[in-house]
Short mmCIF file of C-alpha atoms and ligand atoms in Angstrom, two decimals:
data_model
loop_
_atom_site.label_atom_id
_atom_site.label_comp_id
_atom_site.label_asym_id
_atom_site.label_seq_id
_atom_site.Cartn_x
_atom_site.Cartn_y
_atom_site.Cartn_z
CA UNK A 798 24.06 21.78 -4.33
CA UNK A 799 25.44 21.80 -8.13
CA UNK A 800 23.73 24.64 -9.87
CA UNK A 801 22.03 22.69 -12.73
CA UNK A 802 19.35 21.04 -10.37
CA UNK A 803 18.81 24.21 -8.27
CA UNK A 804 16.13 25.54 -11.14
CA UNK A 805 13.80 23.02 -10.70
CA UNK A 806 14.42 22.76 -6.79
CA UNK A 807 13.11 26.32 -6.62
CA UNK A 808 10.62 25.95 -8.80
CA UNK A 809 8.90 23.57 -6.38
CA UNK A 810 9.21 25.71 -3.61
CA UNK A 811 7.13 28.11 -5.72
CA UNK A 812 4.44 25.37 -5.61
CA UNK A 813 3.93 25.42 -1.88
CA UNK A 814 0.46 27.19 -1.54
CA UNK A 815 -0.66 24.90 -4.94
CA UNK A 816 0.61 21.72 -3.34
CA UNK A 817 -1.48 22.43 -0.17
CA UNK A 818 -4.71 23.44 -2.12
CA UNK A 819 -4.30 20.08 -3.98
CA UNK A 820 -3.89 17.89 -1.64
CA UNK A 821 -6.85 19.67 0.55
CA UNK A 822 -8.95 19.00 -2.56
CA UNK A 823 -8.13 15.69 -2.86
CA UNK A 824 -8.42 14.46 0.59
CA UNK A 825 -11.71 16.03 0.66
CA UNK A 826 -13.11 13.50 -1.95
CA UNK A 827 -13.61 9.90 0.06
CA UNK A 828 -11.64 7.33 -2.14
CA UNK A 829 -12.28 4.43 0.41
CA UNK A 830 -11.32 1.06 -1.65
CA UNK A 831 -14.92 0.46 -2.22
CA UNK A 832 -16.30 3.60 -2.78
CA UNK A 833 -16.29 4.10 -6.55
CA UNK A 834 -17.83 6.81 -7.59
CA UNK A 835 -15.78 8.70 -4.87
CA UNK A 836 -12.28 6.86 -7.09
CA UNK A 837 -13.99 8.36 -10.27
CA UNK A 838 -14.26 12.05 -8.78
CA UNK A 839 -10.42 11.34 -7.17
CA UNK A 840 -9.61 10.30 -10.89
CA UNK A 841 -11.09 13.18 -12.46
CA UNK A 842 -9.70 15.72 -10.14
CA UNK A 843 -5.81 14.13 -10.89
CA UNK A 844 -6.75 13.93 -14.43
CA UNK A 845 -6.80 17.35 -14.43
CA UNK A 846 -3.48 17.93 -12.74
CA UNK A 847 -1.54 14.69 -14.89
CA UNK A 848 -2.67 16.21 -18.29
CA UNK A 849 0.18 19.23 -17.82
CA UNK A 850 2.55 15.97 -17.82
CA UNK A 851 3.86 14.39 -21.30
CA UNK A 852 2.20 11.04 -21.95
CA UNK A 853 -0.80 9.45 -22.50
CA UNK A 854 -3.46 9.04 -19.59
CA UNK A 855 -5.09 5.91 -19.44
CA UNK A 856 -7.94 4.16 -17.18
CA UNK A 857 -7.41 0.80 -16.77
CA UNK A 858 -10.03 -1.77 -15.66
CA UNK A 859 -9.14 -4.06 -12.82
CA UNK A 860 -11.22 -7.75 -12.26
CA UNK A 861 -13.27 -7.93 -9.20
CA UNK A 862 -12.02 -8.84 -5.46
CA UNK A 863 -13.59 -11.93 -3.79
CA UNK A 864 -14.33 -11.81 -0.31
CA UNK A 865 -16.07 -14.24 1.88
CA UNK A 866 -19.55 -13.23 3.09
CA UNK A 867 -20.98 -14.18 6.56
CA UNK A 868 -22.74 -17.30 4.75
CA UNK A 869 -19.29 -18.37 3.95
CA UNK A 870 -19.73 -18.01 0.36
CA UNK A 871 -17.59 -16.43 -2.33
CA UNK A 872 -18.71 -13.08 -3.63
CA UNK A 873 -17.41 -10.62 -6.48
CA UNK A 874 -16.72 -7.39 -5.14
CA UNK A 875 -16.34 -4.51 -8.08
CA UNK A 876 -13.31 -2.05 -7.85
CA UNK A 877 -12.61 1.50 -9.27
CA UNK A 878 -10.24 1.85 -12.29
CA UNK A 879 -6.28 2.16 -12.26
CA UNK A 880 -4.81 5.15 -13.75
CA UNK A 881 -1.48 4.86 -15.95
CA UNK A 882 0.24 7.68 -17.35
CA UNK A 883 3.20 6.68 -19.58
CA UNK A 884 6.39 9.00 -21.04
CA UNK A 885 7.66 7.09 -23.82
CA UNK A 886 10.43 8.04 -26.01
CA UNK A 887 12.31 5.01 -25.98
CA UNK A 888 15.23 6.11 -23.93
CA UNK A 889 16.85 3.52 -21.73
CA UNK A 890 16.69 4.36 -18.25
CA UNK A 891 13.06 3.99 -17.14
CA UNK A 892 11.52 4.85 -13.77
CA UNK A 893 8.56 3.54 -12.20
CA UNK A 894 6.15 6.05 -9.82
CA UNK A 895 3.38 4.71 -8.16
CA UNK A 896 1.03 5.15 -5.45
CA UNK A 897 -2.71 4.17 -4.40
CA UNK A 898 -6.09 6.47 -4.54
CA UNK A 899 -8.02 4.58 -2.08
CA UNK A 900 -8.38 4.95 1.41
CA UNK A 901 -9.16 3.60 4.32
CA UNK A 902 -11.90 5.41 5.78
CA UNK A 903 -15.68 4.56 4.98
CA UNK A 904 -17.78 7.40 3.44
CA UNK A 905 -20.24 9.09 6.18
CA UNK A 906 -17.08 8.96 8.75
CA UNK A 907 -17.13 11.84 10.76
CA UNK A 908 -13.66 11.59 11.85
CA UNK A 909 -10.48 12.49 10.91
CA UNK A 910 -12.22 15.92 9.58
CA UNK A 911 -10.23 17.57 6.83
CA UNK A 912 -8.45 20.38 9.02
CA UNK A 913 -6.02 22.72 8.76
CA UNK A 914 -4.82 22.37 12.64
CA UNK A 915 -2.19 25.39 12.44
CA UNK A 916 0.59 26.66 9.89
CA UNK A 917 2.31 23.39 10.00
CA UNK A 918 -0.11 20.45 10.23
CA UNK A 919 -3.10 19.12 8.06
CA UNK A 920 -4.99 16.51 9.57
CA UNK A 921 -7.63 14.77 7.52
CA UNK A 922 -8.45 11.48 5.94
CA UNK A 923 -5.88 9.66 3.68
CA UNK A 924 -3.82 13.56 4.23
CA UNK A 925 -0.25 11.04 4.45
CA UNK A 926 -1.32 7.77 3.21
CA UNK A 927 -1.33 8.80 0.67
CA UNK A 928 -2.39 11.54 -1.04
CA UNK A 929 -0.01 13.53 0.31
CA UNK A 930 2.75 12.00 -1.66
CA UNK A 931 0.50 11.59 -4.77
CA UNK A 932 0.95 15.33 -5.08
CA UNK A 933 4.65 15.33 -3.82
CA UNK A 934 4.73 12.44 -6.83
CA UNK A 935 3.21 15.13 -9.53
CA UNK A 936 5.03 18.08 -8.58
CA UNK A 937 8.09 16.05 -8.29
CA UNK A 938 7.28 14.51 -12.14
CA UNK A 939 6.62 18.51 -13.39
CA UNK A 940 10.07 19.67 -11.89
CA UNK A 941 11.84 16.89 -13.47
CA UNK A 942 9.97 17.77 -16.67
CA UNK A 943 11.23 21.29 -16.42
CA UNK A 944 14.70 20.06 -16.41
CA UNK A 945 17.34 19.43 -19.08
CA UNK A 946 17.14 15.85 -17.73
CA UNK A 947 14.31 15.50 -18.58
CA UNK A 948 14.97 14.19 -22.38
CA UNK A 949 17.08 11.29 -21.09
CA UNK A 950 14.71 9.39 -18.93
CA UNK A 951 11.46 7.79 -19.43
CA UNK A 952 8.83 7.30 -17.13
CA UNK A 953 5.64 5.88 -15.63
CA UNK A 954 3.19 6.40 -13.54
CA UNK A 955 0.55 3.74 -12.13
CA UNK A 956 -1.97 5.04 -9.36
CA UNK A 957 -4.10 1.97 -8.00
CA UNK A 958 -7.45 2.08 -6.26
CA UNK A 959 -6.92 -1.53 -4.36
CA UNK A 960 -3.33 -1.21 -2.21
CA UNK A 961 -5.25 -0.91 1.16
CA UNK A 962 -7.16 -3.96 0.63
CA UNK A 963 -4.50 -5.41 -0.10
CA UNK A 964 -4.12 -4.84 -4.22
CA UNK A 965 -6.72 -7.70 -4.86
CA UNK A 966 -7.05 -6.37 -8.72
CA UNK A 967 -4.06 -4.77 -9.21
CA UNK A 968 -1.14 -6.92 -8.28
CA UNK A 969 -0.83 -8.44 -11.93
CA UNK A 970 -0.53 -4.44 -13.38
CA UNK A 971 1.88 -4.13 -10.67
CA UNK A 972 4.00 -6.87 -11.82
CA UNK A 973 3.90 -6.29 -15.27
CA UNK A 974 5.20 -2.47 -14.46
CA UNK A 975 8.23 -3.85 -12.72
CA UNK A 976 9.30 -5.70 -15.44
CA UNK A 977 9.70 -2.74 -18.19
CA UNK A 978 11.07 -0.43 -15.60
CA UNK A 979 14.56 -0.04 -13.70
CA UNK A 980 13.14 0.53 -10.66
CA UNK A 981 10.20 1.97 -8.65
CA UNK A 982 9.50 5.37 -6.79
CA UNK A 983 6.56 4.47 -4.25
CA UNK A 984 5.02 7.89 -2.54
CA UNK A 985 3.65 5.73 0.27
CA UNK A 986 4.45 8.04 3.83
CA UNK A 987 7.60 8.35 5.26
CA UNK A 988 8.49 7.41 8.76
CA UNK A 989 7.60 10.08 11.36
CA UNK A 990 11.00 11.19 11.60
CA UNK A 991 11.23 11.96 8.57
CA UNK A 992 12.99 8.71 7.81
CA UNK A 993 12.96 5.87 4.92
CA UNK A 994 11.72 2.72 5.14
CA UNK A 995 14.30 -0.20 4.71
CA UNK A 996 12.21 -3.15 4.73
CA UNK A 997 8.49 -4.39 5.49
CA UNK A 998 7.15 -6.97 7.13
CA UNK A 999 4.85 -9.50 4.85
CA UNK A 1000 1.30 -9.63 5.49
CA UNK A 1001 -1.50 -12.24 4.59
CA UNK A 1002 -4.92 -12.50 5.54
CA UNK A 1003 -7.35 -15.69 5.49
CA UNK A 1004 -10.42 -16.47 6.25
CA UNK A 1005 -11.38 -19.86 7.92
CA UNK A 1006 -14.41 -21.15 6.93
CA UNK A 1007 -15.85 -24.23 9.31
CA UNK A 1008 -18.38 -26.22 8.37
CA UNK A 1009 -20.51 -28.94 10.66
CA UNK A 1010 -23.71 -30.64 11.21
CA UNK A 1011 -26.60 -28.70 12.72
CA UNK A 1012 -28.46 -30.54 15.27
CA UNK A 1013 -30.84 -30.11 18.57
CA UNK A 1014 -28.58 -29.31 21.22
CA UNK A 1015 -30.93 -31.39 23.41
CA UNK A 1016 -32.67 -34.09 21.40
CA UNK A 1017 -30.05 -35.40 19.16
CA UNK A 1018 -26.64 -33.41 20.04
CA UNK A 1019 -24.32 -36.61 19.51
CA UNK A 1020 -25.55 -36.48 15.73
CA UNK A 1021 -24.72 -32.62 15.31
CA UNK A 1022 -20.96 -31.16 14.47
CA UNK A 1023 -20.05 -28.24 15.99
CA UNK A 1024 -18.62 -25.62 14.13
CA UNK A 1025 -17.76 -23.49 16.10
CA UNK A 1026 -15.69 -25.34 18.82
CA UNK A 1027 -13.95 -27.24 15.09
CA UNK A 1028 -13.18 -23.01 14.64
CA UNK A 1029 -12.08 -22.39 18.62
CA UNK A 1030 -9.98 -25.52 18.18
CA UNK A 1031 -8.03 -24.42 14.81
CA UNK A 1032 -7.72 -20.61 16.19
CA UNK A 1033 -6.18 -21.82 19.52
CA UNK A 1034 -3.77 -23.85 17.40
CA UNK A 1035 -3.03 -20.91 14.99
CA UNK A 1036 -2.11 -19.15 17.37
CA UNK A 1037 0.39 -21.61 18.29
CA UNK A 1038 2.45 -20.76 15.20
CA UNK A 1039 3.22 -17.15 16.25
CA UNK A 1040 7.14 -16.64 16.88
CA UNK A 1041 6.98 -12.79 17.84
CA UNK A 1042 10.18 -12.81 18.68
CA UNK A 1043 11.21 -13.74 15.29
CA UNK A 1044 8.86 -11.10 14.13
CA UNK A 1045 6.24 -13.26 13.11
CA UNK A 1046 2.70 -12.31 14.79
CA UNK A 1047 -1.28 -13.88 13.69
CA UNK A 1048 -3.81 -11.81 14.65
CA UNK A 1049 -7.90 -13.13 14.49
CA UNK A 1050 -9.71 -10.04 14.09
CA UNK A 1051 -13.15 -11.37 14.04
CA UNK A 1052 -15.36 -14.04 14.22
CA UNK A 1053 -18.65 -15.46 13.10
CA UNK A 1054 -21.51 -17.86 13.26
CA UNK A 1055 -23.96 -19.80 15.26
CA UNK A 1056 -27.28 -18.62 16.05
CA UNK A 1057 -29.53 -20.15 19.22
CA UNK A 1058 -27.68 -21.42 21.99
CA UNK A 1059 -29.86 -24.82 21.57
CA UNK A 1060 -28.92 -25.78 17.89
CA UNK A 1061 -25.26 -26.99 17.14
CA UNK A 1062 -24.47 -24.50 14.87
CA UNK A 1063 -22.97 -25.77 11.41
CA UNK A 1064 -20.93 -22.95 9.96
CA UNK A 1065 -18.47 -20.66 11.81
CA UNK A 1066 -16.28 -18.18 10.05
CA UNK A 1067 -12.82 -16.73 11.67
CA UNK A 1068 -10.64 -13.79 10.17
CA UNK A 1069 -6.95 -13.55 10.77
CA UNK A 1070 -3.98 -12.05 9.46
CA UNK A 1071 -0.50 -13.20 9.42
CA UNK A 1072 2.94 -10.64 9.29
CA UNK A 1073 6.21 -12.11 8.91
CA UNK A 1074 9.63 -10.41 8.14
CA UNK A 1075 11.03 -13.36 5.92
CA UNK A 1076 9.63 -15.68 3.11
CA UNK A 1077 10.90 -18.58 5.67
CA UNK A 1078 8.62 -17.36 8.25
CA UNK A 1079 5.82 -17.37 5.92
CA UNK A 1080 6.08 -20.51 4.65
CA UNK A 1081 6.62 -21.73 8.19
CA UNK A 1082 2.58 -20.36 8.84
CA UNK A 1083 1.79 -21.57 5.40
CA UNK A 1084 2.29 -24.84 6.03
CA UNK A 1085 1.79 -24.74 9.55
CA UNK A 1086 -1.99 -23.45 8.45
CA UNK A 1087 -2.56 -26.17 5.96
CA UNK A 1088 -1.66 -28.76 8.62
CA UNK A 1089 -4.05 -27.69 10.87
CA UNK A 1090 -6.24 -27.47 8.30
CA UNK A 1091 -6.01 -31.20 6.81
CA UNK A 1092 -6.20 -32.61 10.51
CA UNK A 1093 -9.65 -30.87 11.11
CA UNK A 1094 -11.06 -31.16 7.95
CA UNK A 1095 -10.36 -35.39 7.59
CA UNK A 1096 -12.79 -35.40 10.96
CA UNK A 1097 -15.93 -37.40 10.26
CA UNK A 1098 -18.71 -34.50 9.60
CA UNK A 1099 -16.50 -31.30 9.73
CA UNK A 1100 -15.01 -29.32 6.60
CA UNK A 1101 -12.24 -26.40 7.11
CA UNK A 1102 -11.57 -24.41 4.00
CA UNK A 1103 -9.10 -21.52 4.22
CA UNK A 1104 -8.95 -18.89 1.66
CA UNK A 1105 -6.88 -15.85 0.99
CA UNK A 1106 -2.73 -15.91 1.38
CA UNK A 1107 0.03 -13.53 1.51
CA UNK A 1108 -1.42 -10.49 -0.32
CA UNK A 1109 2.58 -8.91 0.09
CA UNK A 1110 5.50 -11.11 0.43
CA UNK A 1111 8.14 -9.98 3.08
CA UNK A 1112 11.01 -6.83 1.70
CA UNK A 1113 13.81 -7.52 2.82
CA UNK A 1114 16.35 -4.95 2.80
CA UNK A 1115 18.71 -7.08 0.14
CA UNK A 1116 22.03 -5.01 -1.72
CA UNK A 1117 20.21 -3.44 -4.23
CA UNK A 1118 17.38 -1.99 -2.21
CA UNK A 1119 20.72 -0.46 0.38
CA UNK A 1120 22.32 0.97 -2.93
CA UNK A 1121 19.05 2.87 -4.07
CA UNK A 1122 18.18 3.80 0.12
CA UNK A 1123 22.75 4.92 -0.20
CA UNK A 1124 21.55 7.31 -2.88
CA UNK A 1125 18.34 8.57 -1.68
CA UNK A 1126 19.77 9.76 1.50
CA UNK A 1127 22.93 11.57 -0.48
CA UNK A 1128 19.94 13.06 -2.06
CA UNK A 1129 18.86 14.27 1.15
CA UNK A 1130 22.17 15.18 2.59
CA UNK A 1131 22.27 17.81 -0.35
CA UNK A 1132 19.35 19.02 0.31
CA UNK A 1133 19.77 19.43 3.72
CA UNK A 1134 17.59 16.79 5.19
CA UNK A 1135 18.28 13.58 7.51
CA UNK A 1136 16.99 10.72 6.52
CA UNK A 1137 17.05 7.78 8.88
CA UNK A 1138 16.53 4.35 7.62
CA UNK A 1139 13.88 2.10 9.96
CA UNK A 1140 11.53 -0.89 9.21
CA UNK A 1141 7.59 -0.77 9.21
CA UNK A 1142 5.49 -3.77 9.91
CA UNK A 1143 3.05 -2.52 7.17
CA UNK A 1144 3.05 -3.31 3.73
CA UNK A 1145 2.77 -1.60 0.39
CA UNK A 1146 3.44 -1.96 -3.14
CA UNK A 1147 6.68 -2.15 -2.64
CA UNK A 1148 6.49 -5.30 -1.41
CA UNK A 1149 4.72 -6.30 -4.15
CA UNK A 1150 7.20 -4.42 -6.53
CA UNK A 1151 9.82 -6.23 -5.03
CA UNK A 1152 9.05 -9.65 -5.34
CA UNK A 1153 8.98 -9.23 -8.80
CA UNK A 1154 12.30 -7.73 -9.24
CA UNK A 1155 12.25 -4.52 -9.00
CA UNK A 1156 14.25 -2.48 -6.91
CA UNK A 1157 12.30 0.36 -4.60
CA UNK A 1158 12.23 3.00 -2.76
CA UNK A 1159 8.55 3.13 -1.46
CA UNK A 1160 8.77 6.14 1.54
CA UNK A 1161 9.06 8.43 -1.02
CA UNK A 1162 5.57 10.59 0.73
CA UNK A 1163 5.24 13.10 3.30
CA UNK A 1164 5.73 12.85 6.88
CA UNK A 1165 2.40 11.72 8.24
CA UNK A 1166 1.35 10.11 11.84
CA UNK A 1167 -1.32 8.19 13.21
CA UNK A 1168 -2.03 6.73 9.46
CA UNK A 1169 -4.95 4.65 9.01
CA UNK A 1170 -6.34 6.65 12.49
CA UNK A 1171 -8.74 9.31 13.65
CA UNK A 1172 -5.96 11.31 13.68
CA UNK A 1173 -4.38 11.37 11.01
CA UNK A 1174 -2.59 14.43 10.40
CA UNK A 1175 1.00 15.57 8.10
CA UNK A 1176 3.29 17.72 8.48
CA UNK A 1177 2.76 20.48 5.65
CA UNK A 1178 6.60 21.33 5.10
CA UNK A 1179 6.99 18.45 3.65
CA UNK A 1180 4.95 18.68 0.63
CA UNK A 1181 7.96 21.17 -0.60
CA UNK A 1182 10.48 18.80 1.18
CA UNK A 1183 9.38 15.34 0.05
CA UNK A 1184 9.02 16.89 -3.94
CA UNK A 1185 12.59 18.09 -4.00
CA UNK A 1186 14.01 15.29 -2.56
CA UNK A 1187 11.79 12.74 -5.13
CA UNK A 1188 12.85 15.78 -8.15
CA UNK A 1189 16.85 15.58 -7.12
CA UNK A 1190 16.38 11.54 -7.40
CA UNK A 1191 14.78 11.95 -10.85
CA UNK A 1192 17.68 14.36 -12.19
CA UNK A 1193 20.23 12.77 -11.35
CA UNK A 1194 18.87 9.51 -12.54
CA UNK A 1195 18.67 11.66 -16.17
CA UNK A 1196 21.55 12.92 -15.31
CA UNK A 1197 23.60 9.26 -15.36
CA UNK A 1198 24.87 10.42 -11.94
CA UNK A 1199 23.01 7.54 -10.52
CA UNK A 1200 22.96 4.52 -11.63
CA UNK A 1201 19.67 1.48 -11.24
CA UNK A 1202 20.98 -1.05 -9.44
ZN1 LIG M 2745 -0.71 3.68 1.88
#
């Protein structure tokens, strides 16, 4: 290891006990995606920790999600605020940091209990994905900041309060990021060995909303529509488009509708969600959905509306994404750590980063399992780890050693 990055590499080993008190403080706050006053207490807690950073902190406002209720109508669904913190001084090379507050996990959930399981493991809600690597992300920033690198290199942060439902409100910040930036630093969990993430699957989700024509299921049947068997019908069919093989799966996770077994019922609703590995594949479903779609919907009496779409395009793993993953594990190599590269079927931002342009690296977090889980637990060593690994990447980006692709 050269000598001038080996300040700031110790200094975050210093930072070990603070690192684990911060992120125990943060994961005991619930930040599910709809709980906001439990974002605002998450935001005011990080505000604390971002103010030691250069920049200016800002809240940003994000427009409402839709989602279809049971009655198959449209509702506005409010979200908490993004957070940006920006280090502007006009030099040239420009990095993008990002990760999400939110997680998944309802508020009044017993389980996964915020516990320190032994010297090496924290288990707890949102512990890897991701807050985890939201303080790996600051601590990483504050090295970098203590470095003579430092004055060459501009940054950026944007935390989101959305990305597990899919970043209904904050795609178009997301998108505006990549464009001013050189590329993007995502703190989302690494793999459980440790290892990188090369590419993602896409992922969509729809809803499929039948409509028919109630009627007595014994007086007067042949004048009702059924709904639901219109629904069975297009869900039997969907499925029909899956090519798993190709890495392309549809799965309906719920249904709804109907009511007494002697009306024909005249709405049914059906959930799914699509994951494909290439934009071909997901155009294939695309258009393979609106088919369906048009064939049930022209029936005399029926309707079929489908709403939602691909909330993350596929990320491929495409030259520059290989140089940036090249460099990240010489990173590691000097640091002593192995970093495999693998492929995740679950999306993050930096799918979304990706499609518009930017290059990045979006395993950037610590090593976590059973994410999303009872379970979920991380492996504490690499709060220290994870920090100088994202810290080395930042100086020698200052540095000129490494070049954006
Ligand atoms: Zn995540």
């Amino acid at each position: 290891m050269e000598r001038r990055f080996m300040d700031s590499l110790d200094w975050i080993d210093s930072q070990r006990e603070r690192m684990i008190r911060l992120l125990e403080e943060w994961a005991a706050i619930n930040s599910y995606s709809y709980n906001l006053e439990g974002l605002a207490a998450l935001r005011a807690a990080m505000a604390r920790e971002l103010r030691r950073l250069p920049g200016a902190l800002a809240e940003i406002e994000l427009p409402p999600s839709r989602a279809i209720g049971p009655d198959g109508a449209s509702s506005a669904l409010p979200l908490g605020k993004a957070f940006s913190l920006r280090k502007d001084t006009g030099a040239a090379r420009r990095a993008l940091l990002g990760g999400h507050m939110d997680t998944v996990y309802p508020p009044g959930q017993e389980r996964p209990r915020l516990e320190r399981v032994d010297e090496k493991t924290l288990r707890g809600p949102g512990v890897a994905d991701m807050k985890g690597g939201l303080v790996v992300m600051l601590v990483a920033l504050e090295a970098f900041e203590r470095s003579p690198f430092a004055a060459h290199m501009d940054w950026e942060v944007l935390l989101n309060p959305d990305e597990e439902i899919g970043s209904p409100g904050s795609t178009p910040l997301l998108a505006e990021c990549a464009r001013r930036n050189r590329l993007g630093l995502i703190f989302e969990p690494a793999l459980p060995d440790g290892g990188l993430v090369a590419a993602r699957k896409g992922s969509g989700s729809f809803t499929a909303v039948a409509r028919g024509r109630a009627a007595h299921a014994g007086r007067n049947p042949q004048e009702g529509r059924n709904a639901i068997h219109a629904l069975a019908e297009f869900i039997v069919e969907l499925t029909g488009l899956e090519q798993p093989n190709g890495g392309t799966t549809i799965n309906v996770g719920r249904i709804e509708g109907g009511g007494a077994v002697n009306v024909v019922p005249d709405l049914a609703i059906g959930r799914f969600n699509v994951r494909a590995e290439t934009v071909d594949e997901q155009r294939r479903v695309e258009e393979g959905v609106e088919a369906l779609r048009r064939r049930i919907d022209a029936r005399e009496g029926f309707s079929l509306d489908i709403h939602g779409g691909f909330q993350a395009p596929p990320k491929r793993l495409d030259e520059r994404t290989r140089v940036l993953l090249e460099h990240a594990t010489e990173c590691g190599r000097d640091l002593g750590l192995s970093l495999p590269w693998g492929s995740s079927g679950g999306v993050s931002d930096g799918n979304r980063l990706a499609a518009a342009g930017l290059p990045t690296l979006d395993s950037l977090g610590v090593v976590g399992v059973a994410l999303h889980s009872p379970d979920e637990y991380m492996l504490v060593d690499s709060l220290t780890e994870r920090a100088r690994l994202a810290a080395l990447l930042l100086m020698k980006l200052g540095a000129g050693e490494i070049d954006p692709p």
